[in-house]
Structure formats: C-alpha cells, structure tokens
mmCIF file of C-alpha atoms in Angstrom:
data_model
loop_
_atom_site.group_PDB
_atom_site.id
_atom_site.type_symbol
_atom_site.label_atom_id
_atom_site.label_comp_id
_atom_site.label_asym_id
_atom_site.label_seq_id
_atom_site.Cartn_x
_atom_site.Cartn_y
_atom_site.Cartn_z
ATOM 1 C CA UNK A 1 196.045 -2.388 -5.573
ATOM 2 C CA UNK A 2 195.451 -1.729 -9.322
ATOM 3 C CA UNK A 3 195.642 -4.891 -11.666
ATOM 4 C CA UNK A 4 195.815 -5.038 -15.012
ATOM 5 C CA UNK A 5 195.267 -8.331 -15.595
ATOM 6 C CA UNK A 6 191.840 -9.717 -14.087
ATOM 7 C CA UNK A 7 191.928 -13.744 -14.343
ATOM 8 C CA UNK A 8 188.462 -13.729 -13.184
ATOM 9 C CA UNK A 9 187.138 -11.217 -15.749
ATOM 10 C CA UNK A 10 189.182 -13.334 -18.420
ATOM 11 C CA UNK A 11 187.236 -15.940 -17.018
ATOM 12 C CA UNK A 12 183.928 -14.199 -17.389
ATOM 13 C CA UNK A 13 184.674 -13.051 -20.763
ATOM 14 C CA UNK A 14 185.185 -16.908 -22.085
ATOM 15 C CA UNK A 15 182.016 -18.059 -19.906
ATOM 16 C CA UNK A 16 179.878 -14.793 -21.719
ATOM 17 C CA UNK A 17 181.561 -16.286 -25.324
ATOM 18 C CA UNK A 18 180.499 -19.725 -24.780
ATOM 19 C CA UNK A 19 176.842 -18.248 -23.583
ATOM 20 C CA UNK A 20 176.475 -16.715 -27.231
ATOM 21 C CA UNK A 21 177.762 -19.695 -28.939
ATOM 22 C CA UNK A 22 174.781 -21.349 -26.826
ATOM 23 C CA UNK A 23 172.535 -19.125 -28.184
ATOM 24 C CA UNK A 24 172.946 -19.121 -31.412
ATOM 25 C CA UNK A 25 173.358 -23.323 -31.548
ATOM 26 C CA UNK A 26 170.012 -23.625 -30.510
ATOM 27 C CA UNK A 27 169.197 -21.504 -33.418
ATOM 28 C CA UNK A 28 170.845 -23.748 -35.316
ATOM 29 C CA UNK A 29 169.427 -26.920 -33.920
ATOM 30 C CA UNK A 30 165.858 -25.465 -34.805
ATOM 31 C CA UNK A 31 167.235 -25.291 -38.439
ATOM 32 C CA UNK A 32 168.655 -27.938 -39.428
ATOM 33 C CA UNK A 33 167.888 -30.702 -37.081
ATOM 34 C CA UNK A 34 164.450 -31.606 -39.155
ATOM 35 C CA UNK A 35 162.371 -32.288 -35.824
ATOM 36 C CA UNK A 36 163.011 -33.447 -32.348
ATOM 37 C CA UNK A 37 165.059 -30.892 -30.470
ATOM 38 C CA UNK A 38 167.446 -31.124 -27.531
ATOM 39 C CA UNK A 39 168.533 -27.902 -26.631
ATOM 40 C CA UNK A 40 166.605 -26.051 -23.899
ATOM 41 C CA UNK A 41 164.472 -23.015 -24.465
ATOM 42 C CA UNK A 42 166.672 -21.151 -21.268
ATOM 43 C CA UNK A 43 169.726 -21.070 -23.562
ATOM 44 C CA UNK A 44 167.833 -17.636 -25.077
ATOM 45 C CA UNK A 45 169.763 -15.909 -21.825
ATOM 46 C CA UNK A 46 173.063 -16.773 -23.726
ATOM 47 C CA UNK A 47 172.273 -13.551 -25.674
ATOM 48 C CA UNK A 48 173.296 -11.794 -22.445
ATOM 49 C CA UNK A 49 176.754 -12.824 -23.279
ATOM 50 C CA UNK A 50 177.179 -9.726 -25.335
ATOM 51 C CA UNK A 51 175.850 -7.332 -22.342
ATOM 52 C CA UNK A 52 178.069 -9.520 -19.830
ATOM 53 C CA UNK A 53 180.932 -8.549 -23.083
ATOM 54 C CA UNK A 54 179.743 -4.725 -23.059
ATOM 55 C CA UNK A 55 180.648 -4.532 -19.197
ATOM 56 C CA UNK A 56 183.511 -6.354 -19.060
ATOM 57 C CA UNK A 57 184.906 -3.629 -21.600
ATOM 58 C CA UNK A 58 184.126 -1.035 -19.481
ATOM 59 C CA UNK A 59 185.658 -2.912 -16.227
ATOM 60 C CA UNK A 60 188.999 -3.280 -18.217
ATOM 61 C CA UNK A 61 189.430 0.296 -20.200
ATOM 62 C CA UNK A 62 189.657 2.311 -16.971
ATOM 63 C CA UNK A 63 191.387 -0.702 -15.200
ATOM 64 C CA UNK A 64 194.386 -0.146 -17.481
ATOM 65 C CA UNK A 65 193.744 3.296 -17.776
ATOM 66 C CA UNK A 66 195.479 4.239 -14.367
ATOM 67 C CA UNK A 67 197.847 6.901 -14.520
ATOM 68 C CA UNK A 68 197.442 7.406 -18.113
ATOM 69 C CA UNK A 69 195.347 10.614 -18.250
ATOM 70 C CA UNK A 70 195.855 14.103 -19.394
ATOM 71 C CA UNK A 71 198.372 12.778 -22.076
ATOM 72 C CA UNK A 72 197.745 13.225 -25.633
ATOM 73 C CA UNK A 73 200.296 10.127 -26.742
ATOM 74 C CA UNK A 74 198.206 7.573 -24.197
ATOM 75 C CA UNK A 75 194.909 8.781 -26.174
ATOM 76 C CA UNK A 76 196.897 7.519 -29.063
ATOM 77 C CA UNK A 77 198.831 4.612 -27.637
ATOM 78 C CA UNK A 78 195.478 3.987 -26.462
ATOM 79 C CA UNK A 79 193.377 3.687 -29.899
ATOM 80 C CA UNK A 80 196.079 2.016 -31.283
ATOM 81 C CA UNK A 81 195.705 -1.038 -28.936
ATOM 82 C CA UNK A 82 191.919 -1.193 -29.229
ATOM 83 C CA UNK A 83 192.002 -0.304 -32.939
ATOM 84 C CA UNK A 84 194.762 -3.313 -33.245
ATOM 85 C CA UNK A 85 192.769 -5.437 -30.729
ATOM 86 C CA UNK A 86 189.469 -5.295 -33.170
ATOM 87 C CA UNK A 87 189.616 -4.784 -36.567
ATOM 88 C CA UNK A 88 192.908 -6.910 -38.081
ATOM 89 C CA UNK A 89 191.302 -10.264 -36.790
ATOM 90 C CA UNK A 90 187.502 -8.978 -37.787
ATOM 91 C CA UNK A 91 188.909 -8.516 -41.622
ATOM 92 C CA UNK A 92 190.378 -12.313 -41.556
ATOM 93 C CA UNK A 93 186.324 -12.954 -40.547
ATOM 94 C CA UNK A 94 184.722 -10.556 -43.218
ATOM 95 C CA UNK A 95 187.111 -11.785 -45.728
ATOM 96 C CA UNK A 96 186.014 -15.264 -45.437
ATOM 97 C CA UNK A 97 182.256 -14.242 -45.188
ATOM 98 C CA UNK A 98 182.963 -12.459 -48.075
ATOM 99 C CA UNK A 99 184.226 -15.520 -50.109
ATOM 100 C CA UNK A 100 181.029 -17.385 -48.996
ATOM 101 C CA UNK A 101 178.671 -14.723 -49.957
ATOM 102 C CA UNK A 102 180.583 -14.626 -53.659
ATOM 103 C CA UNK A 103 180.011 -18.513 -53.742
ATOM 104 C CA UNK A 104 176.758 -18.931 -52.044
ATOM 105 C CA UNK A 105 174.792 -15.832 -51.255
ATOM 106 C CA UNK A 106 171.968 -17.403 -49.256
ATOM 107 C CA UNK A 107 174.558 -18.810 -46.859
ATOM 108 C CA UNK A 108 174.954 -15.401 -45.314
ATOM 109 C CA UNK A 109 173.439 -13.392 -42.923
ATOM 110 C CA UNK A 110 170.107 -14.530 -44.868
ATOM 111 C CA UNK A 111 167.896 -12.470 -42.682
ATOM 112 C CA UNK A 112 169.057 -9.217 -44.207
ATOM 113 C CA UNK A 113 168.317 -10.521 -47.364
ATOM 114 C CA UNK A 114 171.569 -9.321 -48.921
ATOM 115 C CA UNK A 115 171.862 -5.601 -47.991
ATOM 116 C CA UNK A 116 174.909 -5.622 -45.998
ATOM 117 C CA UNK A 117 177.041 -2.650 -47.005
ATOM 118 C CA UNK A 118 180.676 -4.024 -47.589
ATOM 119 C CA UNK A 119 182.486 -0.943 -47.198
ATOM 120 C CA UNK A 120 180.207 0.020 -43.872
ATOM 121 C CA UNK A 121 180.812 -3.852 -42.606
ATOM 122 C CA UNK A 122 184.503 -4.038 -43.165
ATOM 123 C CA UNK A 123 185.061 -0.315 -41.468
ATOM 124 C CA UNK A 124 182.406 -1.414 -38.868
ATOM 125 C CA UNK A 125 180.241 1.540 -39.233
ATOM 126 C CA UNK A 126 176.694 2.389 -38.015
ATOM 127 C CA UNK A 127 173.992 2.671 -39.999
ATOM 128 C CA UNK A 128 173.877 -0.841 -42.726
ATOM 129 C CA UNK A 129 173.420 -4.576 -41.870
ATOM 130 C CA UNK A 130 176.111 -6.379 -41.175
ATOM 131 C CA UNK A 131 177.828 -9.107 -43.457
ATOM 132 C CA UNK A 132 179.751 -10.960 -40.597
ATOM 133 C CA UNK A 133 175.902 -11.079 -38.301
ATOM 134 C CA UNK A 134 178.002 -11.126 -34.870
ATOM 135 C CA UNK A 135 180.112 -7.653 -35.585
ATOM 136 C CA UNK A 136 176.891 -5.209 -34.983
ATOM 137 C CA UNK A 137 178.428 -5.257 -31.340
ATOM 138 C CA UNK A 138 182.040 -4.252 -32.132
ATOM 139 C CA UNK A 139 180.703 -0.946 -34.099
ATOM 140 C CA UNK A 140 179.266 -0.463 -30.190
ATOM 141 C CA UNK A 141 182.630 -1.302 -29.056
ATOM 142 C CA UNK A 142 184.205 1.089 -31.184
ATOM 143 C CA UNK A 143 181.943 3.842 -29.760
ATOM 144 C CA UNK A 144 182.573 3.071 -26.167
ATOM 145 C CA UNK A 145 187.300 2.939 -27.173
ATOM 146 C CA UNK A 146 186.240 6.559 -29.208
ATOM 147 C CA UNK A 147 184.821 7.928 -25.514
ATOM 148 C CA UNK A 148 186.719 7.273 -23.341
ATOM 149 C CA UNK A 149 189.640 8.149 -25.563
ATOM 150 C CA UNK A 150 188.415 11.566 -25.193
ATOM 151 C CA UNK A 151 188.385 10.920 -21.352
ATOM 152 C CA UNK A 152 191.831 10.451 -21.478
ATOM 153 C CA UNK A 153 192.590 13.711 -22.806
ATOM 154 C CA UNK A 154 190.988 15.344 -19.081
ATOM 155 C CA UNK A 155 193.238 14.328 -15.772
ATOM 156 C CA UNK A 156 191.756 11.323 -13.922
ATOM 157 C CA UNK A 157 189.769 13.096 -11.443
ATOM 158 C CA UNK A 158 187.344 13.918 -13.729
ATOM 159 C CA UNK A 159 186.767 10.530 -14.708
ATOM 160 C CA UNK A 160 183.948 10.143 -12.469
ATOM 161 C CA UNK A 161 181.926 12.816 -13.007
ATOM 162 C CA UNK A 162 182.512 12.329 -17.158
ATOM 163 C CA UNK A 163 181.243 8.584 -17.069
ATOM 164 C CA UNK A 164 178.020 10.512 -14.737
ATOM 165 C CA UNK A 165 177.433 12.882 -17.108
ATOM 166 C CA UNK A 166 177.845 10.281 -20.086
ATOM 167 C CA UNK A 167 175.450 7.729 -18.612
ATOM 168 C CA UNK A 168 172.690 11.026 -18.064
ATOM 169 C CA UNK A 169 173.009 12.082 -21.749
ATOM 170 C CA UNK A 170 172.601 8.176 -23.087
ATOM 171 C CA UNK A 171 169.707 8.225 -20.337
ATOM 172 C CA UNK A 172 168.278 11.364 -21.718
ATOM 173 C CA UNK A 173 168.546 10.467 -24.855
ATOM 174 C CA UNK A 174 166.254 7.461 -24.418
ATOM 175 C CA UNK A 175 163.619 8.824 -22.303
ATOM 176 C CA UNK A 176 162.614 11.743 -24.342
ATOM 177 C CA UNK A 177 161.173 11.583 -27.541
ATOM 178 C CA UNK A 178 163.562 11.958 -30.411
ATOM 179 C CA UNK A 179 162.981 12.018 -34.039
ATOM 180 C CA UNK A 180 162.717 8.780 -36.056
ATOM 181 C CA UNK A 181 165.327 9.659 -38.474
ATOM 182 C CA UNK A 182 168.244 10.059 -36.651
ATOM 183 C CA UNK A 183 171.853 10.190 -38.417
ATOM 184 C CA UNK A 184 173.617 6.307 -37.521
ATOM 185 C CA UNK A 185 175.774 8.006 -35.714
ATOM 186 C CA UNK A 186 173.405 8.992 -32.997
ATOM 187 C CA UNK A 187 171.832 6.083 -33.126
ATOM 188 C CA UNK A 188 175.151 4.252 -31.793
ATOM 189 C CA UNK A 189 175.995 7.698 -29.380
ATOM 190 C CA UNK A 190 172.614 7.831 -27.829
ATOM 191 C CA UNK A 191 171.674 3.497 -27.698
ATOM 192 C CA UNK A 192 171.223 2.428 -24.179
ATOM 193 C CA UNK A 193 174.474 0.008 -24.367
ATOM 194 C CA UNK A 194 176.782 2.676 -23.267
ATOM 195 C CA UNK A 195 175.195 2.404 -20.234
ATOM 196 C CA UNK A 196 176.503 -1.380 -20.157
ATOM 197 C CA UNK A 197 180.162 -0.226 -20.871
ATOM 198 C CA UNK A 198 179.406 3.057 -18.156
ATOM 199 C CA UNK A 199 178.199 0.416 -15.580
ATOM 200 C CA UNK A 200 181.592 -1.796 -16.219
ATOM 201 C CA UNK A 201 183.745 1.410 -16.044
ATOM 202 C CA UNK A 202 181.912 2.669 -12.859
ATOM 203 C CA UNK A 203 182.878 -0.745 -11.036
ATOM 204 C CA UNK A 204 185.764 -0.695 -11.928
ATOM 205 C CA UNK A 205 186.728 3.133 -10.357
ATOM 206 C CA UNK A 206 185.019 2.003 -7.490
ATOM 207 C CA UNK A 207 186.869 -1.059 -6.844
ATOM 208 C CA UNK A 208 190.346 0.768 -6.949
ATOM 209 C CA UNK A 209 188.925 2.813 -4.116
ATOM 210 C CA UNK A 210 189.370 2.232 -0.244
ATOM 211 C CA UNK A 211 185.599 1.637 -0.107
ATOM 212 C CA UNK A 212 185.513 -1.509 -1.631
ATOM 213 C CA UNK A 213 187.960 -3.079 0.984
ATOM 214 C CA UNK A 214 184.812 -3.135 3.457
ATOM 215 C CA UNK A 215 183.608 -5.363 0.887
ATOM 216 C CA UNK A 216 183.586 -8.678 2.910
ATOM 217 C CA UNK A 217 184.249 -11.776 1.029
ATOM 218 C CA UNK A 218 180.831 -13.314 2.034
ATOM 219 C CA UNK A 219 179.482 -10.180 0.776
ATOM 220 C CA UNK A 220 181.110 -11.021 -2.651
ATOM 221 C CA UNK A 221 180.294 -14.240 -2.501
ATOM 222 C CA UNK A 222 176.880 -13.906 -1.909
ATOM 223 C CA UNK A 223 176.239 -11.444 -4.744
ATOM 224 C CA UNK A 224 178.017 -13.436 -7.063
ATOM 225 C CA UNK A 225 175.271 -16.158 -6.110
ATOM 226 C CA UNK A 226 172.362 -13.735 -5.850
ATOM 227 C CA UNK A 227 173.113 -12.699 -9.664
ATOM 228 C CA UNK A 228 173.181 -16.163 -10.527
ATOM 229 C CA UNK A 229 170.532 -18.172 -8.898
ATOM 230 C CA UNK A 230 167.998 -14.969 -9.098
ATOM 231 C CA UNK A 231 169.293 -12.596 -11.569
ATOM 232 C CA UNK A 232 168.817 -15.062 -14.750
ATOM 233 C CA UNK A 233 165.838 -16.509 -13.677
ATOM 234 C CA UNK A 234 164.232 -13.229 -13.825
ATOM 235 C CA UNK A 235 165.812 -12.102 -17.040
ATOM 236 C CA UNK A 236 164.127 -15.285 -18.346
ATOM 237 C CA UNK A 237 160.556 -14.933 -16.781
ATOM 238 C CA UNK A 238 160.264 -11.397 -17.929
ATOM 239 C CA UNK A 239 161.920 -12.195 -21.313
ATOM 240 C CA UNK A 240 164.033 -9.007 -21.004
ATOM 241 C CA UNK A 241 166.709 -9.742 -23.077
ATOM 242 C CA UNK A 242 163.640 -9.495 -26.124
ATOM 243 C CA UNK A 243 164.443 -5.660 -26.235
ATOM 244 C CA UNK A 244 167.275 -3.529 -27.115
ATOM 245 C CA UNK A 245 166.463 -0.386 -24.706
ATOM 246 C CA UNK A 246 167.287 1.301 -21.583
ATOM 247 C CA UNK A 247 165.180 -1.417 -19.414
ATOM 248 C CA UNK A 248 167.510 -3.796 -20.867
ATOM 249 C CA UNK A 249 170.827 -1.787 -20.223
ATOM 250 C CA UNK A 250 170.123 -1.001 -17.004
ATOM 251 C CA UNK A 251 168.751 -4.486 -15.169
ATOM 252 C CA UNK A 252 171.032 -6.682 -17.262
ATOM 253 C CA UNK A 253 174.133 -3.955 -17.144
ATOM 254 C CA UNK A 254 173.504 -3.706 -13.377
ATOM 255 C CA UNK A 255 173.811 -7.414 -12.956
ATOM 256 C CA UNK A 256 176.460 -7.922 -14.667
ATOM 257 C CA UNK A 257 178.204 -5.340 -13.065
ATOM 258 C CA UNK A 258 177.046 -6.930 -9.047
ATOM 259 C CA UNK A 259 178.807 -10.014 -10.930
ATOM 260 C CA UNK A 260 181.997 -8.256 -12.280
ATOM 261 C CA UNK A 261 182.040 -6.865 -8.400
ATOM 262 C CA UNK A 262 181.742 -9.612 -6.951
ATOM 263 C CA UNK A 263 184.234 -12.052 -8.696
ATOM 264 C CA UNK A 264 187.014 -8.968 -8.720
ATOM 265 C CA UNK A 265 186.754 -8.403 -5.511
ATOM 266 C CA UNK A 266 187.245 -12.198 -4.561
ATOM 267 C CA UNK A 267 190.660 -12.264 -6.933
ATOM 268 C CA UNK A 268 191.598 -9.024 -5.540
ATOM 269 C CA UNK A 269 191.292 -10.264 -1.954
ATOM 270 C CA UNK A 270 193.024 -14.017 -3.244
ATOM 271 C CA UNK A 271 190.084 -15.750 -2.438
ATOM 272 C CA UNK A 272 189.940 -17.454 -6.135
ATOM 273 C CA UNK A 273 192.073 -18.973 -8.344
ATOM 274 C CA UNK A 274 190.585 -19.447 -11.657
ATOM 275 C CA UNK A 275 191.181 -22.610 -13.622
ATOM 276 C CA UNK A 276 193.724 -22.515 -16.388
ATOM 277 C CA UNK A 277 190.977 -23.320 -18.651
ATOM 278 C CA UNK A 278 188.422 -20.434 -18.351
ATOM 279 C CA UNK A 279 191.474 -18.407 -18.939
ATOM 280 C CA UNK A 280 192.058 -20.108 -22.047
ATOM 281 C CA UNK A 281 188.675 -19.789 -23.357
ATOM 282 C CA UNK A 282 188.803 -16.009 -22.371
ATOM 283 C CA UNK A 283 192.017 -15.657 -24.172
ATOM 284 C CA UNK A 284 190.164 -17.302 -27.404
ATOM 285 C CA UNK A 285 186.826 -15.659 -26.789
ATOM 286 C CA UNK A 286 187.324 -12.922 -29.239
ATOM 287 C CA UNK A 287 188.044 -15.373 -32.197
ATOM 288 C CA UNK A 288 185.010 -17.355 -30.670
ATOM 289 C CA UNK A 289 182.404 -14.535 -31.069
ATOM 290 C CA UNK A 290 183.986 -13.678 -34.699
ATOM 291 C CA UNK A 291 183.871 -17.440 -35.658
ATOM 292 C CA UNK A 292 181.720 -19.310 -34.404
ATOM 293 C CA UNK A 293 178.584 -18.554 -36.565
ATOM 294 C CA UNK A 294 180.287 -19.719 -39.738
ATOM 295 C CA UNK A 295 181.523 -22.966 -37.745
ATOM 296 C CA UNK A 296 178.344 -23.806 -36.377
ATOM 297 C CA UNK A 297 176.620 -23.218 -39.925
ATOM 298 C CA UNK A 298 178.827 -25.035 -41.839
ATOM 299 C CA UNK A 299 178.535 -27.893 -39.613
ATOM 300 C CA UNK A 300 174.524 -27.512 -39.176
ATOM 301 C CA UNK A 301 173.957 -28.018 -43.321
ATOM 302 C CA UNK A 302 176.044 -31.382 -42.856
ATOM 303 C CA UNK A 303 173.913 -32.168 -40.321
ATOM 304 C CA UNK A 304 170.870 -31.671 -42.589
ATOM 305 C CA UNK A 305 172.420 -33.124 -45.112
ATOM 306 C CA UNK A 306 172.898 -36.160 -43.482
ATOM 307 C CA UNK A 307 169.664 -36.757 -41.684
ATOM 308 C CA UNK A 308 168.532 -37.926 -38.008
ATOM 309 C CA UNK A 309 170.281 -40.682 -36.780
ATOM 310 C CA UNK A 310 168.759 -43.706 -35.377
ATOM 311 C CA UNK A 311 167.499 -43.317 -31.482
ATOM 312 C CA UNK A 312 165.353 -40.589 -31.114
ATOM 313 C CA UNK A 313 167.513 -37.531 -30.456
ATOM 314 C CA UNK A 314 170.904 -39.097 -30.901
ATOM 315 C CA UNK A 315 171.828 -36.984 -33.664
ATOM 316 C CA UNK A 316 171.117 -33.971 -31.822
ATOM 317 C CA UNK A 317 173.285 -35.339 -29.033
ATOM 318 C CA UNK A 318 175.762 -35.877 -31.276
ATOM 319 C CA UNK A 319 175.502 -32.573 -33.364
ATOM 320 C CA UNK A 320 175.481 -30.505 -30.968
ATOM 321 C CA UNK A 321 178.975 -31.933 -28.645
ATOM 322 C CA UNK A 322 180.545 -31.691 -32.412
ATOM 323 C CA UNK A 323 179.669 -28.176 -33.028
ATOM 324 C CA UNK A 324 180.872 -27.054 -29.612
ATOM 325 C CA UNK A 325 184.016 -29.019 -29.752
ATOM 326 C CA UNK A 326 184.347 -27.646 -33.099
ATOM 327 C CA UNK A 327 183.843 -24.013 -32.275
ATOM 328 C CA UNK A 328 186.574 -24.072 -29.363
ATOM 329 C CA UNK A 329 188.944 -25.974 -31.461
ATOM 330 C CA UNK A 330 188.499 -23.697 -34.138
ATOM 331 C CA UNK A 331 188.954 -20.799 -31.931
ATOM 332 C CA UNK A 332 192.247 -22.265 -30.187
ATOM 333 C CA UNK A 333 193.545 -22.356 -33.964
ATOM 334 C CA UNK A 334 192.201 -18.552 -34.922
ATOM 335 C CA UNK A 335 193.913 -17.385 -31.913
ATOM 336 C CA UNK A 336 196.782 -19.054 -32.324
ATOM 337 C CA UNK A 337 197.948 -19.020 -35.710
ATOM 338 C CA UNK A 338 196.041 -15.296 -36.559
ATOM 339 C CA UNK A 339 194.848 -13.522 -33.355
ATOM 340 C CA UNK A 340 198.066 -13.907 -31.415
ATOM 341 C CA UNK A 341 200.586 -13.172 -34.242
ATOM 342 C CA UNK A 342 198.686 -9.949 -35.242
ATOM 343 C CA UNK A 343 198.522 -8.965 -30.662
ATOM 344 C CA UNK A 344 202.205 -9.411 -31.195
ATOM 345 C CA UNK A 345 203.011 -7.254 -33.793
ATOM 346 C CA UNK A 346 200.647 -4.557 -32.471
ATOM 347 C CA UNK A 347 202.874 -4.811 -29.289
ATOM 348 C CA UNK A 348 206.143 -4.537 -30.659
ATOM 349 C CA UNK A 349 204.754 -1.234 -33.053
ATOM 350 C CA UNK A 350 203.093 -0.009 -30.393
ATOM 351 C CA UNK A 351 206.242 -0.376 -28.420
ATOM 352 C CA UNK A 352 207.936 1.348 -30.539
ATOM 353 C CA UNK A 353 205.951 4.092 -31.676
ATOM 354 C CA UNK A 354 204.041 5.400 -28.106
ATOM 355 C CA UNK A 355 206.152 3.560 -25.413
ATOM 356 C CA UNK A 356 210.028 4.692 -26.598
ATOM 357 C CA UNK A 357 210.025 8.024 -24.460
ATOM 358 C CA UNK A 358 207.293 9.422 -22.489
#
C-alpha cells in the first residue's frame, strides 16, 4: 500500500520543528536573560531537528514519487511543487529580515558580521552567509528536489541502484582528500547531508516493498523506543551533533531513519493514530523553521529590556512559555494567511499547467 500522506511523518516533522525552536531558545535565554538560566544544556540535541527534517524529505519525495518516472512533464510538475513549496514563503521571511537589517543592522544574523550576499540569500544559493540564519538548510534542500528530479527522468527500477550510487559518490567524496577550494557548488553536491535525504529515500523504497510486512509491530515499536531512550543519549554523550561531516550523517541519518521506519510502519499497519495536534504543528512547521528566529529575538530584547523579575528564575519561566506560545501562534498565522494561500495557488497552476493531459 503506497500513501501519500504520512500523519506520522507530519507528526515527526512538527516534533523535529519544535526541537530547533528548542535549540535556538536556549540560545536566546543565554542572551538576554542577564544571569540565572532555566533551560537545560540537553536541548543542544534540538539541532537534530534539521537532520530528523533532511530525512523526512527523503521519506516523502520517493513516497509521492510512485508511478511518476520516466516522464519528462513529472520532472517538471515535480520542481514546480518543491520550487512552489520553498521559495514564495522564504521571500515573505527574507523580505522582512531585509527590512530589519535596513533599520537595525546588528539585529541580524550578527555572527556573520554583515556579509550575507542578498542576491545569493534570496535565490538560496551556495557559497555566501545567509541573511535569514535558518535558510542554509533549504539551499541543501534544493540540492536533494534538483537530484532526484534527474531520477525521475530514468524508469523506477533504477531508483535503487541511483540513490546507491549517489550515497557512494557523497561517501567518496568525504573520505578522500579533496582540495580546499572547492567551487560552492560542490561543496553542497559532495556535503555528507545527502546522505540524510539518501537514508530517508532508502526507507522509504523499502517500506513499499513486501519485506517490510515481516516487520512485526513490536519490532516497530521497539525501535521507535530504542532510537529514543538510547539513540539521543548517545548523540549527547559523544556531542555528535558538534560536527557537520559524514560521522554525523550517517549515525544521526541512520537513526532517524530506524525512527521514520518505525513510526511508518505502525500507521501503515493502523496501529497509531496521531493526534490532531502534531499534525497541525507539522502542517505549520515550515513557517516555524522560517520564523521563529525573528520571533524569539524580538521577544528576547524585550525581555532584556525589561529585566529579571522577582523570584529567582520566574522571568525565565515566564519568557520562555511566551516565546514558545508566541512562535506557534505566529506560525498558525504565517501558514494561514501566507503559506496556505500561496500552496493553493501553486495547486490550481500546477493543475493546470502539468496535470490537464498526461
């Protein structure tokens, strides 16, 4: 049974939203909360968010991808969905960075000391800093829809060995030496991330096979736990999430992808329902990762601004359920009243355009 519309992963792409938002508020409670602090040093895994993100993509290209190969107007239907799906509701984001940095320059992205590229950020290409600090990951995102695009083109039996052959070149790539100075592009063809998206992409093959129907659901269950209660402990003793390389990929990709498994196998088989609210959040996570840096900011400096409250740690307390409430409610607005209106036009033009005769 193919599906193209995974609660569960919706689920897990909320959850992996709300870890980065954890992240980076403890960052922000170091900043501007003028001493004691509240939030726990173990909130550094919510970087992992954007890895759990990175497979997730993969999991859901080839999941929709079924019987679309070999046909040049899918490539394009294709590109036009992801191309849609990313950059409309980035520009709303770089736009308003953009009028921040005109008004106050030190308010963003301070740690690359005002080098961001404009043209680079708002196409989302490799090579520049970033002016909106979160979209480094969608120029990897980009790479991964460009890919697999060209997968498309082949029929779907060589999907398998293409995503093989992929995840040896990125492998490759990273275990022999290569020059220092290599073009942006290669930098982004050759990082160990595409192994993330290859991992997601590999589950997701495999669990559209008749193998992964001897795939008890204790079996499912108990991975799902396994990644959880041992998994992130580990990622936190050995502080792998401190590097960018193929260690990282691989032991973080690979557990995310035992996770992805696990929890799709358990929908598939109807052994979960998932609450109508981690849908929600997964249907907002995308304005959540675009947003929530400039919500949480804005709403740090008042904090500064207005000091520590009495009771030792109250403020914190207090910033911090503000913040969060504020980031989802924010989101819920983004997606609503800019991120759904622009899915729905894409829809109807892509309708129109790729889906009128076949």
């Amino acid at each position: 049974m193919a599906m193209n519309r995974w609660q569960s992963l919706q689920a897990l792409r909320g959850l992996a939203a709300l870890a980065v938002v954890a992240f980076h508020l403890q960052s922000i409670e170091r900043k501007y909360s003028g001493g004691d602090l509240l939030l726990p040093d173990f909130l550094v895994l919510g970087q992992s968010g954007v890895d759990l993100f990175f497979v997730i993509s993969g999991f859901v290209m080839v999941s929709v991808s079924g019987g679309r190969y070999g046909r040049s107007r899918e490539t394009m239907r294709f590109l036009w969905g992801r191309l849609t799906r990313i950059y409309p509701a980035y520009w709303v984001y770089f736009l308003l960075t953009l009028a921040v940095l005109v008004v106050k320059p030190a308010w963003v992205n301070s740690s690359q000391d005002g080098q961001a590229d404009l043209l680079s950020s708002f196409l989302l290409l490799p090579g520049s800093p970033p002016l909106v600090a979160v979209s480094w990951s969608l120029t990897h995102e980009l790479w991964f829809y460009i890919v697999f695009a060209a997968l498309l083109r082949f029929q779907e039996k060589w999907l398998l060995p293409s995503l093989l052959l992929w995840a040896a070149v990125v492998a490759t790539a990273n275990i022999v030496p290569m020059p220092a100075d290599l073009p942006a592009l290669l930098v982004i063809a050759f990082h160990p991330f595409s192994i993330e998206f290859i991992i997601g992409a590999l589950v997701a093959v495999f669990i559209n096979s008749k193998q992964a129907q001897r795939i008890s659901t204790l079996l499912s269950t108990a991975a799902a736990a396994l990644v959880l209660a041992a998994g992130l402990p580990l990622l936190y003793s050995f502080d792998v999430l401190s590097a960018f390389g193929l260690a990282r990929a691989g032991f973080v990709g690979t557990l995310c992808g035992v996770l992805i498994l696990a929890v799709a196998n358990l929908e598939k088989s109807g052994r979960i329902v998932v609450p109508r609210f981690l849908s929600f959040l997964g249907d907002i996570s995308y304005t959540v990762y675009l947003s929530h840096v400039l919500v949480l900011s804005a709403i740090g400096r008042l904090w500064a601004m207005t000091g520590p409250a009495p009771g030792k740690g109250v403020d914190n307390v207090l910033a911090c359920l503000l913040m969060l409430a504020a980031v989802v409610i924010y989101a819920w607005a983004g997606y609503r009243f800019v991120e759904e209106p622009i899915l729905r036009v894409s829809h109807q033009l892509r309708e129109r355009w790729f889906d009128g005769s076949r």
